[in-house]
Amino acid sequence: MKRYDRLKEIRRLDPERDFLRIYRITATLEFPWDVTRALELALYRTYAVPGIGRLLAETGEFPGRPQKRYDDTALLLDTVVEHGFDSESGRTAIRRINQMHRSYDISNDDMRYVLCTFVVVPRRWVDAYGWRRFSGHERHAIAVYYRTLGKHMGIQDIPGSYDEFERCLEDYEAEHFGWDEGGRRVSDATLDLMASWYPRPLAPLVRGASMALLDDSLLQAFRYEQPHPATRALVRGALRARGRAVRLLPPRRTPHYTRQNPEIKGYPDGYVVAELGTFPAGRRGAVCPVPHGRPATDPATAGTAGTAGTAGTGAAGTAPGPAGSGSGAAE
């Protein structure tokens, strides 16, 4: 197989009908490292919306148990990518997501904004740092994929196209980004989590690299100091150099899923999808607001915590935020 053969396959598919196939190719074969980093950054951006950051701080989950929060979020989302919306595992993952969200007072606008970050940030990241840019089919397919996920989550007024997702994201951030003490605590906890994945002496360097990847709107919302221009240039240049190096590698032969990433640390002996996430007091039996068929009881709902993938190159990728591990999938 040649380097651009999968892109040719993507272009032969219909992004409206074959969106899951296209997104799987993109996320697990073409850009597994980049898409992981981008989704981490996507979630991190949401903390700059005061209502979201404050809620996450008040639950105590991210400040108190950041690794579990990171693992569970990544694994639930990854389950749908790997197994699909109609599988027992996929339905179970979506049911767990819905049960958790239903336990809190989360507005439809906030939910829709989070969905927008999952569509827009990966495209922006890959176009900036990937070994090639997203194709039009991939932009179309990622929009349809998350539009479908949003419908399963009961989100209303979901954008219909990639451009509409991007416009919704930009408008929401312009109106809502701002300072909140809770959001800052969640941001700091995220940066501390990411630093914990490395030897202690490297923590200041990792944090500096993280800050170099934040845009001005995030820095202002969290009241962080501006990184030195030279640091920004070095970190972003290293990521672009990594992308150019990956372009010279042979194409990945087997899919690399998020569960295989070394940053997933909480389930060395495997996990059960139905047991991922939080169960707020009195809510363990909460009913999902969206019907997904019969409850999953078969062995397919059991996941396996993955081991490290191929060693990465270049600069570090992000935690559930802006900078990240150089380990994991190389592409």
Tab-separated table of C-alpha atoms in Angstrom:
chain	number	residue	atom	x	y	z
A	1	MET	CA	0.000	0.000	0.000
A	2	LYS	CA	1.247	3.472	-0.898
A	3	ARG	CA	1.058	6.580	1.284
A	4	TYR	CA	-1.983	8.142	-0.393
A	5	ASP	CA	-3.948	4.972	-1.179
A	6	ARG	CA	-6.314	5.425	1.751
A	7	LEU	CA	-7.037	8.990	0.732
A	8	LYS	CA	-7.998	7.619	-2.669
A	9	GLU	CA	-10.300	5.131	-0.926
A	10	ILE	CA	-11.888	7.938	1.104
A	11	ARG	CA	-12.584	9.890	-2.067
A	12	ARG	CA	-14.409	6.899	-3.554
A	13	LEU	CA	-16.801	6.773	-0.590
A	14	ASP	CA	-19.953	8.802	0.020
A	15	PRO	CA	-19.429	10.965	3.150
A	16	GLU	CA	-23.171	11.097	3.880
A	17	ARG	CA	-23.610	7.331	3.734
A	18	ASP	CA	-20.110	6.085	4.582
A	19	PHE	CA	-19.250	8.672	7.242
A	20	LEU	CA	-18.341	6.066	9.872
A	21	ARG	CA	-15.961	4.246	7.524
A	22	ILE	CA	-14.316	7.512	6.508
A	23	TYR	CA	-13.981	8.742	10.086
A	24	ARG	CA	-12.486	5.420	11.186
A	25	ILE	CA	-9.895	5.586	8.423
A	26	THR	CA	-9.061	9.176	9.340
A	27	ALA	CA	-8.948	8.690	13.121
A	28	THR	CA	-7.356	5.240	13.397
A	29	LEU	CA	-5.235	4.797	10.262
A	30	GLU	CA	-4.329	8.161	8.759
A	31	PHE	CA	-4.058	10.422	11.835
A	32	PRO	CA	-4.491	8.466	15.112
A	33	TRP	CA	-1.915	10.520	17.045
A	34	ASP	CA	-3.152	13.828	15.667
A	35	VAL	CA	-6.843	13.123	16.195
A	36	THR	CA	-6.175	12.069	19.795
A	37	ARG	CA	-4.267	15.283	20.469
A	38	ALA	CA	-6.948	17.342	18.736
A	39	LEU	CA	-9.834	15.824	20.701
A	40	GLU	CA	-7.926	16.461	23.910
A	41	LEU	CA	-7.548	20.091	22.887
A	42	ALA	CA	-11.215	20.207	21.877
A	43	LEU	CA	-12.307	19.180	25.374
A	44	TYR	CA	-9.841	21.582	26.926
A	45	ARG	CA	-11.327	24.514	24.991
A	46	THR	CA	-14.693	23.903	26.583
A	47	TYR	CA	-13.331	24.772	30.036
A	48	ALA	CA	-13.070	28.406	28.903
A	49	VAL	CA	-16.872	28.606	28.790
A	50	PRO	CA	-17.618	29.589	32.415
A	51	GLY	CA	-20.735	27.461	32.712
A	52	ILE	CA	-18.875	24.348	31.563
A	53	GLY	CA	-15.678	24.944	33.496
A	54	ARG	CA	-17.587	25.793	36.671
A	55	LEU	CA	-19.739	22.657	36.447
A	56	LEU	CA	-16.707	20.413	35.949
A	57	ALA	CA	-15.044	22.016	38.960
A	58	GLU	CA	-18.152	21.641	41.133
A	59	THR	CA	-18.505	17.928	40.375
A	60	GLY	CA	-14.989	17.458	41.750
A	61	GLU	CA	-14.271	14.841	39.100
A	62	PHE	CA	-11.604	16.635	37.111
A	63	PRO	CA	-9.823	18.476	39.929
A	64	GLY	CA	-10.098	15.388	42.147
A	65	ARG	CA	-9.695	12.441	39.765
A	66	PRO	CA	-8.330	13.814	36.481
A	67	GLN	CA	-6.856	10.549	35.227
A	68	LYS	CA	-10.130	8.672	35.624
A	69	ARG	CA	-12.052	11.512	34.016
A	70	TYR	CA	-9.617	11.510	31.103
A	71	ASP	CA	-9.676	7.725	30.698
A	72	ASP	CA	-13.459	7.363	30.874
A	73	THR	CA	-14.192	10.212	28.469
A	74	ALA	CA	-11.673	8.935	25.932
A	75	LEU	CA	-12.815	5.316	26.191
A	76	LEU	CA	-16.530	6.085	25.868
A	77	LEU	CA	-15.971	8.173	22.747
A	78	ASP	CA	-13.535	5.607	21.359
A	79	THR	CA	-16.035	2.770	21.815
A	80	VAL	CA	-18.468	4.383	19.380
A	81	VAL	CA	-15.719	4.938	16.805
A	82	GLU	CA	-14.506	1.349	17.055
A	83	HIS	CA	-17.832	-0.484	17.233
A	84	GLY	CA	-20.315	1.890	15.607
A	85	PHE	CA	-23.610	3.445	16.629
A	86	ASP	CA	-25.694	0.292	16.159
A	87	SER	CA	-23.461	-2.109	18.081
A	88	GLU	CA	-24.157	-3.247	21.652
A	89	SER	CA	-20.937	-1.590	22.793
A	90	GLY	CA	-21.681	1.649	20.963
A	91	ARG	CA	-25.204	1.881	22.355
A	92	THR	CA	-23.912	1.177	25.848
A	93	ALA	CA	-21.297	3.929	25.574
A	94	ILE	CA	-23.850	6.473	24.371
A	95	ARG	CA	-26.263	5.418	27.114
A	96	ARG	CA	-23.554	6.034	29.740
A	97	ILE	CA	-22.759	9.454	28.264
A	98	ASN	CA	-26.426	10.401	28.336
A	99	GLN	CA	-26.964	9.128	31.877
A	100	MET	CA	-24.074	11.235	33.150
A	101	HIS	CA	-25.165	14.376	31.328
A	102	ARG	CA	-28.745	13.973	32.488
A	103	SER	CA	-27.526	14.106	36.082
A	104	TYR	CA	-26.566	17.762	35.712
A	105	ASP	CA	-28.177	20.969	34.503
A	106	ILE	CA	-26.394	21.339	31.144
A	107	SER	CA	-27.905	23.613	28.525
A	108	ASN	CA	-28.479	22.472	24.971
A	109	ASP	CA	-26.288	25.363	23.786
A	110	ASP	CA	-23.343	24.140	25.855
A	111	MET	CA	-23.820	20.579	24.640
A	112	ARG	CA	-23.961	21.732	21.047
A	113	TYR	CA	-20.815	23.807	21.521
A	114	VAL	CA	-18.891	20.809	22.862
A	115	LEU	CA	-20.047	18.841	19.817
A	116	CYS	CA	-18.759	21.632	17.579
A	117	THR	CA	-15.285	21.398	19.117
A	118	PHE	CA	-15.120	17.696	18.194
A	119	VAL	CA	-15.744	18.600	14.553
A	120	VAL	CA	-13.692	21.762	14.149
A	121	VAL	CA	-10.596	21.291	16.304
A	122	PRO	CA	-9.446	18.020	14.662
A	123	ARG	CA	-9.647	19.586	11.210
A	124	ARG	CA	-7.699	22.639	12.358
A	125	TRP	CA	-5.065	20.531	14.120
A	126	VAL	CA	-4.530	18.153	11.192
A	127	ASP	CA	-4.355	21.000	8.687
A	128	ALA	CA	-1.716	22.694	10.863
A	129	TYR	CA	0.357	19.706	12.019
A	130	GLY	CA	-0.686	16.549	10.181
A	131	TRP	CA	1.254	14.828	7.419
A	132	ARG	CA	-1.408	16.059	4.980
A	133	ARG	CA	-4.476	18.264	5.241
A	134	PHE	CA	-8.029	17.010	5.663
A	135	SER	CA	-9.763	16.303	2.382
A	136	GLY	CA	-13.208	17.672	1.605
A	137	HIS	CA	-14.645	14.185	2.121
A	138	GLU	CA	-13.091	14.011	5.582
A	139	ARG	CA	-14.477	17.408	6.593
A	140	HIS	CA	-17.898	16.323	5.382
A	141	ALA	CA	-17.720	12.914	7.099
A	142	ILE	CA	-16.576	14.232	10.488
A	143	ALA	CA	-19.503	16.654	10.469
A	144	VAL	CA	-21.968	13.845	9.693
A	145	TYR	CA	-20.370	11.564	12.304
A	146	TYR	CA	-20.753	14.061	15.135
A	147	ARG	CA	-24.128	15.196	13.880
A	148	THR	CA	-25.190	11.559	14.272
A	149	LEU	CA	-23.632	11.346	17.739
A	150	GLY	CA	-25.403	14.562	18.719
A	151	LYS	CA	-28.760	13.143	17.656
A	152	HIS	CA	-28.141	10.053	19.783
A	153	MET	CA	-27.423	12.397	22.688
A	154	GLY	CA	-30.659	14.311	22.187
A	155	ILE	CA	-28.926	17.577	21.270
A	156	GLN	CA	-31.189	20.016	19.414
A	157	ASP	CA	-30.467	22.412	16.517
A	158	ILE	CA	-27.271	20.634	15.445
A	159	PRO	CA	-25.382	22.310	12.585
A	160	GLY	CA	-25.780	20.552	9.271
A	161	SER	CA	-22.377	21.014	7.631
A	162	TYR	CA	-18.756	21.490	8.596
A	163	ASP	CA	-18.941	25.212	7.820
A	164	GLU	CA	-22.013	25.558	10.044
A	165	PHE	CA	-20.229	23.712	12.878
A	166	GLU	CA	-17.273	26.074	12.570
A	167	ARG	CA	-19.454	29.175	12.496
A	168	CYS	CA	-21.391	27.948	15.550
A	169	LEU	CA	-18.148	27.344	17.445
A	170	GLU	CA	-16.688	30.743	16.611
A	171	ASP	CA	-19.866	32.606	17.525
A	172	TYR	CA	-20.250	30.730	20.817
A	173	GLU	CA	-16.664	31.308	21.864
A	174	ALA	CA	-16.849	34.996	20.992
A	175	GLU	CA	-19.922	35.367	23.184
A	176	HIS	CA	-19.101	33.056	26.083
A	177	PHE	CA	-15.350	32.656	26.598
A	178	GLY	CA	-14.367	34.294	29.870
A	179	TRP	CA	-12.802	33.991	33.294
A	180	ASP	CA	-14.154	31.615	35.902
A	181	GLU	CA	-12.258	30.373	38.924
A	182	GLY	CA	-13.664	26.875	38.496
A	183	GLY	CA	-12.669	26.751	34.850
A	184	ARG	CA	-9.139	27.800	35.797
A	185	ARG	CA	-8.963	25.002	38.400
A	186	VAL	CA	-10.007	22.448	35.813
A	187	SER	CA	-7.467	23.844	33.354
A	188	ASP	CA	-4.683	23.659	35.948
A	189	ALA	CA	-5.681	20.109	36.878
A	190	THR	CA	-5.518	19.140	33.214
A	191	LEU	CA	-2.033	20.599	32.803
A	192	ASP	CA	-0.905	18.855	35.998
A	193	LEU	CA	-2.296	15.556	34.720
A	194	MET	CA	-0.419	15.871	31.461
A	195	ALA	CA	2.811	16.692	33.282
A	196	SER	CA	2.334	13.613	35.487
A	197	TRP	CA	2.794	11.386	32.440
A	198	TYR	CA	6.456	12.403	32.249
A	199	PRO	CA	9.442	12.282	34.600
A	200	ARG	CA	9.134	15.030	37.225
A	201	PRO	CA	12.123	17.096	35.949
A	202	LEU	CA	10.349	17.521	32.600
A	203	ALA	CA	7.151	18.977	34.083
A	204	PRO	CA	8.096	22.661	33.546
A	205	LEU	CA	9.041	21.958	29.919
A	206	VAL	CA	5.820	20.052	29.289
A	207	ARG	CA	3.730	22.855	30.776
A	208	GLY	CA	5.589	25.423	28.673
A	209	ALA	CA	4.925	23.391	25.526
A	210	SER	CA	1.265	23.161	26.484
A	211	MET	CA	0.944	26.896	26.901
A	212	ALA	CA	2.626	27.465	23.537
A	213	LEU	CA	-0.238	25.653	21.825
A	214	LEU	CA	-2.992	27.760	23.378
A	215	ASP	CA	-4.428	30.556	21.282
A	216	ASP	CA	-4.873	34.039	22.710
A	217	SER	CA	-8.580	33.581	23.479
A	218	LEU	CA	-7.809	30.626	25.777
A	219	LEU	CA	-4.872	32.368	27.450
A	220	GLN	CA	-7.059	35.380	28.170
A	221	ALA	CA	-9.990	33.338	29.455
A	222	PHE	CA	-7.775	31.436	31.916
A	223	ARG	CA	-5.631	34.521	32.684
A	224	TYR	CA	-2.396	32.809	31.768
A	225	GLU	CA	0.656	34.802	30.766
A	226	GLN	CA	1.526	34.916	27.101
A	227	PRO	CA	4.249	32.382	26.213
A	228	HIS	CA	7.428	33.741	24.696
A	229	PRO	CA	7.164	33.984	20.890
A	230	ALA	CA	10.283	31.841	20.536
A	231	THR	CA	8.689	29.070	22.611
A	232	ARG	CA	5.569	29.145	20.487
A	233	ALA	CA	7.625	29.004	17.292
A	234	LEU	CA	9.741	26.116	18.598
A	235	VAL	CA	6.830	23.960	19.765
A	236	ARG	CA	4.655	24.530	16.717
A	237	GLY	CA	7.617	24.117	14.399
A	238	ALA	CA	8.451	20.801	16.022
A	239	LEU	CA	4.895	19.575	15.470
A	240	ARG	CA	5.025	20.582	11.811
A	241	ALA	CA	8.377	18.813	11.471
A	242	ARG	CA	6.845	15.690	12.958
A	243	GLY	CA	4.088	15.830	10.362
A	244	ARG	CA	6.615	16.055	7.542
A	245	ALA	CA	8.511	13.090	9.001
A	246	VAL	CA	5.342	10.994	9.257
A	247	ARG	CA	4.635	11.685	5.579
A	248	LEU	CA	7.804	9.754	4.739
A	249	LEU	CA	6.750	6.690	6.756
A	250	PRO	CA	4.841	3.768	5.219
A	251	PRO	CA	1.090	3.859	5.852
A	252	ARG	CA	-0.205	2.303	9.048
A	253	ARG	CA	-1.309	-1.299	8.460
A	254	THR	CA	-3.615	-1.772	11.449
A	255	PRO	CA	-6.016	0.653	13.172
A	256	HIS	CA	-4.836	2.355	16.345
A	257	TYR	CA	-7.649	3.122	18.787
A	258	THR	CA	-7.604	5.471	21.750
A	259	ARG	CA	-7.836	2.532	24.168
A	260	GLN	CA	-4.341	1.555	23.004
A	261	ASN	CA	-2.795	4.877	24.009
A	262	PRO	CA	-0.312	4.881	26.910
A	263	GLU	CA	-2.101	7.890	28.433
A	264	ILE	CA	-4.986	5.538	29.342
A	265	LYS	CA	-3.672	4.365	32.706
A	266	GLY	CA	-6.633	3.478	34.882
A	267	TYR	CA	-7.583	0.075	33.457
A	268	PRO	CA	-4.512	-2.162	33.130
A	269	ASP	CA	-6.711	-5.267	33.442
A	270	GLY	CA	-9.408	-4.107	31.019
A	271	TYR	CA	-12.730	-2.353	31.503
A	272	VAL	CA	-16.455	-2.786	31.052
A	273	VAL	CA	-18.069	-0.021	29.014
A	274	ALA	CA	-21.227	0.014	31.170
A	275	GLU	CA	-19.094	0.774	34.234
A	276	LEU	CA	-17.174	3.711	32.773
A	277	GLY	CA	-17.864	7.253	33.887
A	278	THR	CA	-19.479	8.658	36.997
A	279	PHE	CA	-22.544	7.548	38.914
A	280	PRO	CA	-23.668	10.592	40.947
A	281	ALA	CA	-25.399	9.742	44.219
A	282	GLY	CA	-28.884	8.469	43.595
A	283	ARG	CA	-28.405	8.399	39.829
A	284	ARG	CA	-26.924	4.955	39.121
A	285	GLY	CA	-30.218	3.802	37.700
A	286	ALA	CA	-30.837	6.984	35.730
A	287	VAL	CA	-32.689	6.450	32.495
A	288	CYS	CA	-31.083	7.600	29.279
A	289	PRO	CA	-33.156	10.338	27.618
A	290	VAL	CA	-32.625	8.831	24.163
A	291	PRO	CA	-33.754	5.257	23.336
A	292	HIS	CA	-30.945	2.973	22.167
A	293	GLY	CA	-32.582	-0.425	22.042
A	294	ARG	CA	-32.253	-3.161	24.645
A	295	PRO	CA	-29.557	-2.925	27.338
A	296	ALA	CA	-26.213	-4.428	26.422
A	297	THR	CA	-25.542	-7.675	28.250
A	298	ASP	CA	-23.194	-9.496	25.906
A	299	PRO	CA	-19.402	-9.747	26.204
A	300	ALA	CA	-18.955	-7.127	23.476
A	301	THR	CA	-19.453	-4.415	26.079
A	302	ALA	CA	-16.187	-5.340	27.737
A	303	GLY	CA	-13.262	-3.320	26.444
A	304	THR	CA	-9.573	-3.980	26.772
A	305	ALA	CA	-7.222	-1.331	28.015
A	306	GLY	CA	-4.639	-0.956	25.306
A	307	THR	CA	-0.924	-0.801	25.570
A	308	ALA	CA	1.332	1.778	24.052
A	309	GLY	CA	1.275	2.080	20.318
A	310	THR	CA	4.151	2.831	18.024
A	311	ALA	CA	6.472	5.406	19.492
A	312	GLY	CA	5.716	8.916	18.344
A	313	THR	CA	8.157	11.417	16.983
A	314	GLY	CA	8.568	15.116	17.297
A	315	ALA	CA	7.030	17.372	19.898
A	316	ALA	CA	4.715	16.312	22.618
A	317	GLY	CA	1.002	16.053	21.994
A	318	THR	CA	-1.591	16.992	24.542
A	319	ALA	CA	-3.188	15.811	27.698
A	320	PRO	CA	-6.958	16.166	27.804
A	321	GLY	CA	-5.845	19.562	26.738
A	322	PRO	CA	-3.350	21.406	24.672
A	323	ALA	CA	-0.035	19.646	24.791
A	324	GLY	CA	0.552	15.995	24.799
A	325	SER	CA	2.494	12.877	24.816
A	326	GLY	CA	5.044	12.027	22.213
A	327	SER	CA	4.263	8.395	22.880
A	328	GLY	CA	1.403	6.415	21.453
A	329	ALA	CA	0.536	6.192	17.773
A	330	ALA	CA	3.131	7.730	15.535
A	331	GLU	CA	0.655	8.850	12.916
